[in-house]
Amino acid sequence: MELSNKSSKVKIVASGIIPFAFLVIMIAYIFGPGADLLDLGIPLPEITMERVDFVESEIQITVRNTGPIPVEVAMADVNDRIQPAAVEPDRYLNRYETALVRIPFEWNEAEPYIVGITIEDGTRFEKEIEAAAPALEPTIELAAFFAIIGTYVGIIPVMIGLLWLPFIKKISKQKYHFFLALTAGLLLFLGIDSIEEAVEVSQENLAGSFNGMLLIATVITFSFLGLYYTGEKLVQRASSSKLAKPVAIALMISIGIGLHNFGEGLAIGAAVGLGSIAFSTFLIVGFALHNTTEGIAIAAPMSRGKLMIGKLAAMGMIAGAPAIFGAWIGGFVYSPFTSVVFLSVGAGAIFQVIITVLKWIREEGDKNLSSASVASGFAVGMLVMYLTSILV
């Protein structure tokens, strides 16, 4: 009996390994003896200029070989004029390898420039800079500036939004459903906004070989599924207590909003680093109005439990503080790839939270999610976010 069990297990393992072994053999053949047979075209080189920094009397370009073949950087130019350039660590780049091209150049702030890189076969790649701005140096003063901006556009607006909690606690059940649906509408807008920003970064700064749209879809899916599993476990543990469950749902909303605000902070920091944004009072007010509604999203589920000031403040920090960390990373060590990933993670997290909120509404009594209060709340949430986004 034991022998037959062992034999069946061996057959199961073998049936799983055999297809994989054939796949490995096929790939080995393609890259080995079959390479000449399948080589029907000429691979084209591709260079991506991921970052252009303007430092004192120098332009520094971070380049990456995103093509299928190794390349050699031959020369660099600024505004179609060839310039002497040093390449660190060397001029030879294997696939996905990066190098720093340093061009001695007396540039002028706020002027437009076109920088170009030519490789050994004569192919030239260029990138247009609308307005030159000094590269950001990590200093305490600049870190404090980003912290202040992150506080103004992240923490303070969310905390202000939480002040609606006493009002929401006193309203009727139907109006409470309106505010829960309003929360779902707010979150849906944030999720779409995150995807739009990720697509924009992907199209403008991410190499085509990274398959930006597929990367966004993959990360959103992984983020959604991972947080959905985590959120379900958290809510199930809290289901035994009517007081704990609203807190668990509010916590998931805070995490989703926090991930979105981290991506928003990345965008702010990168924009400051590229010199393409100037923070005015009007702009800060626009961000504040837009993000205040996020506090309502946290306050709505918390309003049906015991008022816990400490937990409410902690959730406000979870939702708002990531804007500061995002601004630091975006300003000092910006990377288009990580920006796309974090924005996509934020979108996936928000979509998961929307599902949690809709489930909560159903458990509260609106089984079909078809009442006027739910439909109007969802629509108003989207509308409010759109109107406040115009000011940003």
Tab-separated table of C-alpha atoms in Angstrom:
chain	number	residue	atom	x	y	z
A	1	MET	CA	0.000	0.000	0.000
A	2	GLU	CA	2.827	2.380	0.939
A	3	LEU	CA	4.692	1.539	-2.287
A	4	SER	CA	1.653	2.375	-4.392
A	5	ASN	CA	1.244	5.705	-2.576
A	6	LYS	CA	4.904	6.552	-3.178
A	7	SER	CA	4.599	5.533	-6.815
A	8	SER	CA	1.557	7.765	-7.332
A	9	LYS	CA	3.355	10.709	-5.735
A	10	VAL	CA	6.343	10.187	-8.035
A	11	LYS	CA	4.017	10.152	-11.056
A	12	ILE	CA	2.358	13.392	-9.930
A	13	VAL	CA	5.729	15.113	-9.476
A	14	ALA	CA	6.967	13.796	-12.828
A	15	SER	CA	3.821	14.998	-14.623
A	16	GLY	CA	4.503	18.484	-13.278
A	17	ILE	CA	8.242	18.483	-14.110
A	18	ILE	CA	8.125	17.000	-17.629
A	19	PRO	CA	6.380	19.996	-19.337
A	20	PHE	CA	8.765	22.370	-17.557
A	21	ALA	CA	11.766	20.302	-18.738
A	22	PHE	CA	10.562	20.474	-22.361
A	23	LEU	CA	10.187	24.262	-22.000
A	24	VAL	CA	13.772	24.562	-20.726
A	25	ILE	CA	15.046	22.427	-23.631
A	26	MET	CA	13.187	24.588	-26.159
A	27	ILE	CA	14.587	27.829	-24.694
A	28	ALA	CA	18.123	26.342	-24.573
A	29	TYR	CA	17.788	25.382	-28.246
A	30	ILE	CA	16.580	28.862	-29.240
A	31	PHE	CA	19.544	30.524	-27.548
A	32	GLY	CA	21.926	27.769	-28.705
A	33	PRO	CA	21.904	25.787	-31.970
A	34	GLY	CA	18.641	27.353	-33.138
A	35	ALA	CA	19.831	30.948	-32.788
A	36	ASP	CA	21.047	31.219	-36.397
A	37	LEU	CA	17.893	29.595	-37.762
A	38	LEU	CA	15.618	32.071	-35.968
A	39	ASP	CA	17.772	35.147	-36.553
A	40	LEU	CA	15.666	36.709	-39.320
A	41	GLY	CA	16.010	40.398	-38.464
A	42	ILE	CA	18.473	42.978	-37.219
A	43	PRO	CA	18.114	43.927	-33.530
A	44	LEU	CA	17.906	47.687	-33.088
A	45	PRO	CA	19.619	49.508	-30.231
A	46	GLU	CA	17.707	51.665	-27.770
A	47	ILE	CA	18.928	54.127	-25.146
A	48	THR	CA	16.642	55.688	-22.531
A	49	MET	CA	17.616	58.904	-20.772
A	50	GLU	CA	15.966	58.372	-17.399
A	51	ARG	CA	17.170	61.508	-15.647
A	52	VAL	CA	18.805	64.813	-16.586
A	53	ASP	CA	20.367	66.820	-13.749
A	54	PHE	CA	21.706	70.342	-14.039
A	55	VAL	CA	24.534	70.839	-11.576
A	56	GLU	CA	27.131	73.607	-11.349
A	57	SER	CA	28.722	74.048	-14.814
A	58	GLU	CA	27.674	70.536	-15.816
A	59	ILE	CA	24.787	68.530	-17.241
A	60	GLN	CA	24.516	64.955	-15.964
A	61	ILE	CA	22.454	62.397	-17.890
A	62	THR	CA	21.544	58.984	-16.467
A	63	VAL	CA	21.200	56.627	-19.439
A	64	ARG	CA	20.031	53.013	-19.565
A	65	ASN	CA	20.456	50.487	-22.356
A	66	THR	CA	16.875	49.294	-22.866
A	67	GLY	CA	17.523	47.613	-26.217
A	68	PRO	CA	18.206	43.941	-26.955
A	69	ILE	CA	21.939	44.334	-27.727
A	70	PRO	CA	24.995	45.863	-25.981
A	71	VAL	CA	25.850	49.429	-27.025
A	72	GLU	CA	28.709	51.875	-26.706
A	73	VAL	CA	28.148	55.568	-25.966
A	74	ALA	CA	30.116	57.484	-28.610
A	75	MET	CA	29.347	61.146	-27.956
A	76	ALA	CA	26.920	63.637	-26.430
A	77	ASP	CA	25.462	66.927	-27.629
A	78	VAL	CA	23.491	69.859	-26.253
A	79	ASN	CA	21.164	71.765	-28.598
A	80	ASP	CA	22.650	69.842	-31.579
A	81	ARG	CA	26.216	70.890	-30.722
A	82	ILE	CA	28.656	68.124	-29.871
A	83	GLN	CA	30.137	68.505	-26.396
A	84	PRO	CA	33.001	66.735	-24.609
A	85	ALA	CA	31.624	64.161	-22.203
A	86	ALA	CA	32.795	61.664	-19.629
A	87	VAL	CA	30.892	58.386	-19.137
A	88	GLU	CA	30.931	56.643	-15.767
A	89	PRO	CA	31.726	53.826	-15.097
A	90	ASP	CA	32.431	53.208	-18.828
A	91	ARG	CA	30.985	53.662	-22.310
A	92	TYR	CA	29.931	50.028	-22.797
A	93	LEU	CA	26.423	49.134	-21.677
A	94	ASN	CA	24.907	45.686	-21.598
A	95	ARG	CA	21.118	45.351	-21.631
A	96	TYR	CA	19.466	47.325	-18.783
A	97	GLU	CA	22.861	48.567	-17.566
A	98	THR	CA	23.065	52.265	-16.641
A	99	ALA	CA	25.775	54.889	-16.964
A	100	LEU	CA	26.207	58.538	-16.027
A	101	VAL	CA	27.128	60.893	-18.882
A	102	ARG	CA	28.744	64.095	-17.577
A	103	ILE	CA	28.824	67.064	-19.957
A	104	PRO	CA	30.762	70.215	-18.942
A	105	PHE	CA	28.355	73.007	-19.902
A	106	GLU	CA	27.508	76.511	-18.689
A	107	TRP	CA	23.724	76.269	-18.655
A	108	ASN	CA	21.209	78.970	-17.740
A	109	GLU	CA	18.335	78.402	-15.369
A	110	ALA	CA	14.817	78.264	-16.867
A	111	GLU	CA	16.112	77.966	-20.449
A	112	PRO	CA	15.035	75.001	-22.631
A	113	TYR	CA	17.624	72.445	-23.752
A	114	ILE	CA	17.742	69.378	-25.969
A	115	VAL	CA	20.368	66.840	-24.916
A	116	GLY	CA	21.406	64.003	-27.188
A	117	ILE	CA	23.362	60.755	-26.902
A	118	THR	CA	24.884	59.073	-29.957
A	119	ILE	CA	26.054	55.431	-29.886
A	120	GLU	CA	28.789	53.732	-31.901
A	121	ASP	CA	26.610	52.910	-34.951
A	122	GLY	CA	25.565	56.562	-35.349
A	123	THR	CA	22.078	56.227	-33.831
A	124	ARG	CA	21.162	59.333	-31.835
A	125	PHE	CA	18.677	59.597	-28.968
A	126	GLU	CA	17.485	62.892	-27.533
A	127	LYS	CA	15.488	64.310	-24.660
A	128	GLU	CA	13.939	67.767	-24.419
A	129	ILE	CA	14.086	69.733	-21.172
A	130	GLU	CA	11.494	72.513	-21.093
A	131	ALA	CA	13.245	74.557	-18.406
A	132	ALA	CA	16.621	73.851	-16.794
A	133	ALA	CA	16.584	73.804	-12.990
A	134	PRO	CA	19.400	73.110	-10.527
A	135	ALA	CA	19.532	69.508	-9.307
A	136	LEU	CA	18.287	69.141	-5.748
A	137	GLU	CA	20.922	68.529	-3.100
A	138	PRO	CA	19.758	66.571	-0.037
A	139	THR	CA	19.920	69.173	2.715
A	140	ILE	CA	18.112	69.612	6.015
A	141	GLU	CA	16.482	72.787	4.704
A	142	LEU	CA	15.126	71.096	1.586
A	143	ALA	CA	13.986	68.038	3.547
A	144	ALA	CA	12.144	70.401	5.892
A	145	PHE	CA	10.569	72.155	2.904
A	146	PHE	CA	9.240	68.837	1.558
A	147	ALA	CA	7.997	67.928	5.050
A	148	ILE	CA	6.094	71.212	5.283
A	149	ILE	CA	4.549	70.761	1.830
A	150	GLY	CA	3.637	67.152	2.640
A	151	THR	CA	2.031	68.287	5.880
A	152	TYR	CA	0.019	70.993	4.115
A	153	VAL	CA	-1.232	68.764	1.298
A	154	GLY	CA	-1.403	65.448	3.191
A	155	ILE	CA	-1.719	65.459	6.976
A	156	ILE	CA	-3.613	68.686	7.712
A	157	PRO	CA	-6.356	68.236	5.055
A	158	VAL	CA	-7.046	64.647	6.176
A	159	MET	CA	-7.207	65.733	9.830
A	160	ILE	CA	-9.639	68.519	8.914
A	161	GLY	CA	-11.805	65.998	7.074
A	162	LEU	CA	-11.935	63.840	10.209
A	163	LEU	CA	-13.688	66.701	12.014
A	164	TRP	CA	-16.881	65.729	10.177
A	165	LEU	CA	-17.122	62.613	12.343
A	166	PRO	CA	-19.381	64.140	15.075
A	167	PHE	CA	-21.776	65.328	12.366
A	168	ILE	CA	-21.872	61.904	10.663
A	169	LYS	CA	-22.488	60.189	14.036
A	170	LYS	CA	-25.744	62.093	14.531
A	171	ILE	CA	-27.369	61.544	11.141
A	172	SER	CA	-29.972	58.906	10.215
A	173	LYS	CA	-29.148	55.481	8.798
A	174	GLN	CA	-30.161	56.511	5.274
A	175	LYS	CA	-27.924	59.569	5.384
A	176	TYR	CA	-25.166	57.410	6.856
A	177	HIS	CA	-25.413	55.150	3.798
A	178	PHE	CA	-25.104	58.294	1.684
A	179	PHE	CA	-21.789	59.138	3.348
A	180	LEU	CA	-20.494	55.570	3.018
A	181	ALA	CA	-21.342	55.658	-0.699
A	182	LEU	CA	-19.749	59.112	-0.857
A	183	THR	CA	-16.602	57.483	0.541
A	184	ALA	CA	-16.673	54.852	-2.231
A	185	GLY	CA	-17.062	57.592	-4.842
A	186	LEU	CA	-14.152	59.562	-3.404
A	187	LEU	CA	-11.969	56.458	-3.411
A	188	LEU	CA	-12.912	55.480	-6.968
A	189	PHE	CA	-11.813	58.906	-8.171
A	190	LEU	CA	-8.495	58.536	-6.299
A	191	GLY	CA	-7.948	55.109	-7.851
A	192	ILE	CA	-8.554	56.405	-11.378
A	193	ASP	CA	-6.332	59.407	-10.607
A	194	SER	CA	-3.489	57.083	-9.540
A	195	ILE	CA	-3.782	55.082	-12.761
A	196	GLU	CA	-3.785	58.264	-14.848
A	197	GLU	CA	-0.611	59.502	-13.131
A	198	ALA	CA	1.070	56.104	-13.538
A	199	VAL	CA	0.239	56.029	-17.259
A	200	GLU	CA	1.548	59.579	-17.688
A	201	VAL	CA	4.873	58.745	-15.990
A	202	SER	CA	5.123	55.542	-18.015
A	203	GLN	CA	4.562	57.272	-21.350
A	204	GLU	CA	6.884	60.208	-20.663
A	205	ASN	CA	9.813	58.679	-18.763
A	206	LEU	CA	9.674	54.867	-18.759
A	207	ALA	CA	11.419	52.849	-21.461
A	208	GLY	CA	9.132	50.900	-23.767
A	209	SER	CA	10.949	47.651	-22.934
A	210	PHE	CA	9.435	47.782	-19.441
A	211	ASN	CA	5.927	47.473	-20.968
A	212	GLY	CA	4.501	50.280	-18.848
A	213	MET	CA	0.802	49.516	-19.329
A	214	LEU	CA	1.277	45.826	-18.540
A	215	LEU	CA	3.438	46.743	-15.546
A	216	ILE	CA	0.641	48.988	-14.226
A	217	ALA	CA	-2.004	46.282	-14.734
A	218	THR	CA	0.178	43.612	-13.080
A	219	VAL	CA	1.045	45.722	-10.024
A	220	ILE	CA	-2.577	46.854	-9.565
A	221	THR	CA	-3.711	43.228	-9.644
A	222	PHE	CA	-1.064	42.046	-7.158
A	223	SER	CA	-1.749	45.006	-4.873
A	224	PHE	CA	-5.512	44.451	-4.995
A	225	LEU	CA	-5.293	40.717	-4.299
A	226	GLY	CA	-2.696	41.068	-1.539
A	227	LEU	CA	-4.581	43.790	0.296
A	228	TYR	CA	-7.925	42.092	-0.322
A	229	TYR	CA	-6.648	38.976	1.451
A	230	THR	CA	-5.148	41.068	4.276
A	231	GLY	CA	-8.272	43.202	4.600
A	232	GLU	CA	-10.591	40.178	4.708
A	233	LYS	CA	-8.535	38.621	7.482
A	234	LEU	CA	-8.523	41.901	9.410
A	235	VAL	CA	-12.279	42.412	9.068
A	236	GLN	CA	-13.029	38.777	9.977
A	237	ARG	CA	-11.038	39.091	13.186
A	238	ALA	CA	-12.938	42.253	14.012
A	239	SER	CA	-16.372	40.780	13.142
A	240	SER	CA	-16.866	39.494	16.668
A	241	SER	CA	-17.152	43.073	17.892
A	242	LYS	CA	-19.455	45.718	16.434
A	243	LEU	CA	-17.022	48.342	17.710
A	244	ALA	CA	-13.899	46.738	16.212
A	245	LYS	CA	-15.226	46.177	12.691
A	246	PRO	CA	-15.723	49.882	11.820
A	247	VAL	CA	-12.178	50.514	13.075
A	248	ALA	CA	-10.808	47.722	10.854
A	249	ILE	CA	-12.596	49.124	7.799
A	250	ALA	CA	-11.408	52.655	8.577
A	251	LEU	CA	-7.849	51.319	8.944
A	252	MET	CA	-7.981	49.705	5.492
A	253	ILE	CA	-9.291	52.979	4.048
A	254	SER	CA	-6.425	54.856	5.740
A	255	ILE	CA	-3.854	52.463	4.282
A	256	GLY	CA	-5.327	52.765	0.784
A	257	ILE	CA	-5.393	56.571	0.968
A	258	GLY	CA	-1.875	56.576	2.443
A	259	LEU	CA	-0.514	54.599	-0.508
A	260	HIS	CA	-2.240	57.019	-2.887
A	261	ASN	CA	-0.783	60.020	-1.046
A	262	PHE	CA	2.673	58.428	-1.173
A	263	GLY	CA	2.386	58.365	-4.963
A	264	GLU	CA	1.096	61.932	-4.908
A	265	GLY	CA	4.135	62.937	-2.825
A	266	LEU	CA	6.422	61.245	-5.369
A	267	ALA	CA	4.885	63.363	-8.110
A	268	ILE	CA	5.275	66.563	-6.074
A	269	GLY	CA	8.915	65.843	-5.195
A	270	ALA	CA	9.795	64.921	-8.777
A	271	ALA	CA	8.089	68.050	-10.120
A	272	VAL	CA	10.066	70.250	-7.729
A	273	GLY	CA	13.260	68.427	-8.693
A	274	LEU	CA	12.620	68.996	-12.384
A	275	GLY	CA	11.807	72.647	-11.795
A	276	SER	CA	8.386	72.258	-13.394
A	277	ILE	CA	6.302	73.321	-10.417
A	278	ALA	CA	6.277	76.383	-8.156
A	279	PHE	CA	4.291	76.107	-4.956
A	280	SER	CA	1.980	79.045	-4.573
A	281	THR	CA	-0.633	79.665	-1.898
A	282	PHE	CA	-3.343	78.938	-4.466
A	283	LEU	CA	-1.818	75.559	-5.358
A	284	ILE	CA	-1.519	74.511	-1.704
A	285	VAL	CA	-5.141	75.540	-1.102
A	286	GLY	CA	-6.168	73.436	-4.102
A	287	PHE	CA	-4.373	70.361	-2.752
A	288	ALA	CA	-5.865	70.954	0.701
A	289	LEU	CA	-9.447	71.176	-0.586
A	290	HIS	CA	-8.929	68.089	-2.733
A	291	ASN	CA	-7.472	65.984	0.091
A	292	THR	CA	-9.813	67.129	2.871
A	293	THR	CA	-12.455	64.818	1.432
A	294	GLU	CA	-10.147	61.882	2.222
A	295	GLY	CA	-10.762	62.526	5.919
A	296	ILE	CA	-14.504	62.065	5.344
A	297	ALA	CA	-13.758	58.638	3.849
A	298	ILE	CA	-12.054	57.585	7.102
A	299	ALA	CA	-14.607	59.211	9.392
A	300	ALA	CA	-17.680	57.597	7.799
A	301	PRO	CA	-17.157	53.997	9.019
A	302	MET	CA	-15.702	55.201	12.350
A	303	SER	CA	-18.872	57.155	13.091
A	304	ARG	CA	-20.803	54.002	14.010
A	305	GLY	CA	-18.381	52.992	16.727
A	306	LYS	CA	-17.158	54.499	19.980
A	307	LEU	CA	-15.360	57.812	19.533
A	308	MET	CA	-11.630	57.025	19.876
A	309	ILE	CA	-9.607	60.197	19.358
A	310	GLY	CA	-6.234	58.449	19.517
A	311	LYS	CA	-7.068	55.838	16.883
A	312	LEU	CA	-8.710	58.461	14.688
A	313	ALA	CA	-5.594	60.650	14.808
A	314	ALA	CA	-3.375	57.630	14.077
A	315	MET	CA	-5.449	56.793	11.014
A	316	GLY	CA	-5.187	60.384	9.851
A	317	MET	CA	-1.404	60.114	10.087
A	318	ILE	CA	-1.409	56.771	8.223
A	319	ALA	CA	-3.392	58.404	5.421
A	320	GLY	CA	-1.600	61.771	5.276
A	321	ALA	CA	2.032	61.309	6.377
A	322	PRO	CA	3.103	59.175	3.353
A	323	ALA	CA	2.882	62.362	1.255
A	324	ILE	CA	5.994	63.587	3.113
A	325	PHE	CA	7.988	60.403	2.498
A	326	GLY	CA	6.882	60.363	-1.128
A	327	ALA	CA	8.059	63.961	-1.595
A	328	TRP	CA	11.473	63.117	-0.113
A	329	ILE	CA	11.952	60.123	-2.411
A	330	GLY	CA	10.562	61.909	-5.471
A	331	GLY	CA	12.761	64.955	-4.915
A	332	PHE	CA	16.034	63.266	-3.995
A	333	VAL	CA	16.105	59.825	-5.674
A	334	TYR	CA	13.403	59.945	-8.354
A	335	SER	CA	12.986	56.859	-10.531
A	336	PRO	CA	10.245	56.546	-13.174
A	337	PHE	CA	10.029	52.775	-12.639
A	338	THR	CA	9.447	53.008	-8.870
A	339	SER	CA	7.003	55.887	-9.401
A	340	VAL	CA	4.882	53.764	-11.739
A	341	VAL	CA	5.026	50.850	-9.278
A	342	PHE	CA	4.002	52.904	-6.225
A	343	LEU	CA	1.213	54.717	-8.059
A	344	SER	CA	-0.116	51.357	-9.249
A	345	VAL	CA	0.115	49.886	-5.743
A	346	GLY	CA	-1.935	52.827	-4.499
A	347	ALA	CA	-4.590	52.254	-7.176
A	348	GLY	CA	-4.883	48.551	-6.340
A	349	ALA	CA	-5.155	49.315	-2.633
A	350	ILE	CA	-7.921	51.852	-3.224
A	351	PHE	CA	-9.963	49.474	-5.391
A	352	GLN	CA	-9.730	46.879	-2.616
A	353	VAL	CA	-10.975	49.423	-0.082
A	354	ILE	CA	-13.943	50.278	-2.344
A	355	ILE	CA	-15.008	46.612	-2.250
A	356	THR	CA	-14.729	46.654	1.554
A	357	VAL	CA	-16.887	49.798	1.818
A	358	LEU	CA	-19.562	48.401	-0.503
A	359	LYS	CA	-19.692	45.187	1.547
A	360	TRP	CA	-20.112	47.293	4.674
A	361	ILE	CA	-23.054	49.141	3.106
A	362	ARG	CA	-24.719	45.833	2.255
A	363	GLU	CA	-24.233	44.550	5.799
A	364	GLU	CA	-25.738	47.783	7.092
A	365	GLY	CA	-29.008	46.966	5.335
A	366	ASP	CA	-28.817	48.040	1.673
A	367	LYS	CA	-28.544	44.552	0.150
A	368	ASN	CA	-28.732	45.581	-3.517
A	369	LEU	CA	-26.748	48.846	-3.261
A	370	SER	CA	-29.557	50.409	-5.300
A	371	SER	CA	-31.124	52.940	-2.962
A	372	ALA	CA	-31.227	56.621	-3.832
A	373	SER	CA	-28.908	57.455	-0.937
A	374	VAL	CA	-26.209	55.035	-2.176
A	375	ALA	CA	-26.456	56.055	-5.835
A	376	SER	CA	-26.459	59.774	-5.055
A	377	GLY	CA	-23.634	59.413	-2.522
A	378	PHE	CA	-21.418	57.625	-5.044
A	379	ALA	CA	-22.116	60.251	-7.718
A	380	VAL	CA	-21.572	63.186	-5.343
A	381	GLY	CA	-18.277	61.674	-4.158
A	382	MET	CA	-16.951	61.530	-7.719
A	383	LEU	CA	-18.238	65.032	-8.478
A	384	VAL	CA	-16.696	66.588	-5.364
A	385	MET	CA	-13.298	65.052	-6.132
A	386	TYR	CA	-13.467	66.259	-9.724
A	387	LEU	CA	-14.394	69.826	-8.771
A	388	THR	CA	-11.637	70.051	-6.149
A	389	SER	CA	-9.116	68.484	-8.563
A	390	ILE	CA	-9.605	71.433	-10.931
A	391	LEU	CA	-7.996	73.673	-8.317
A	392	VAL	CA	-4.832	71.526	-8.113
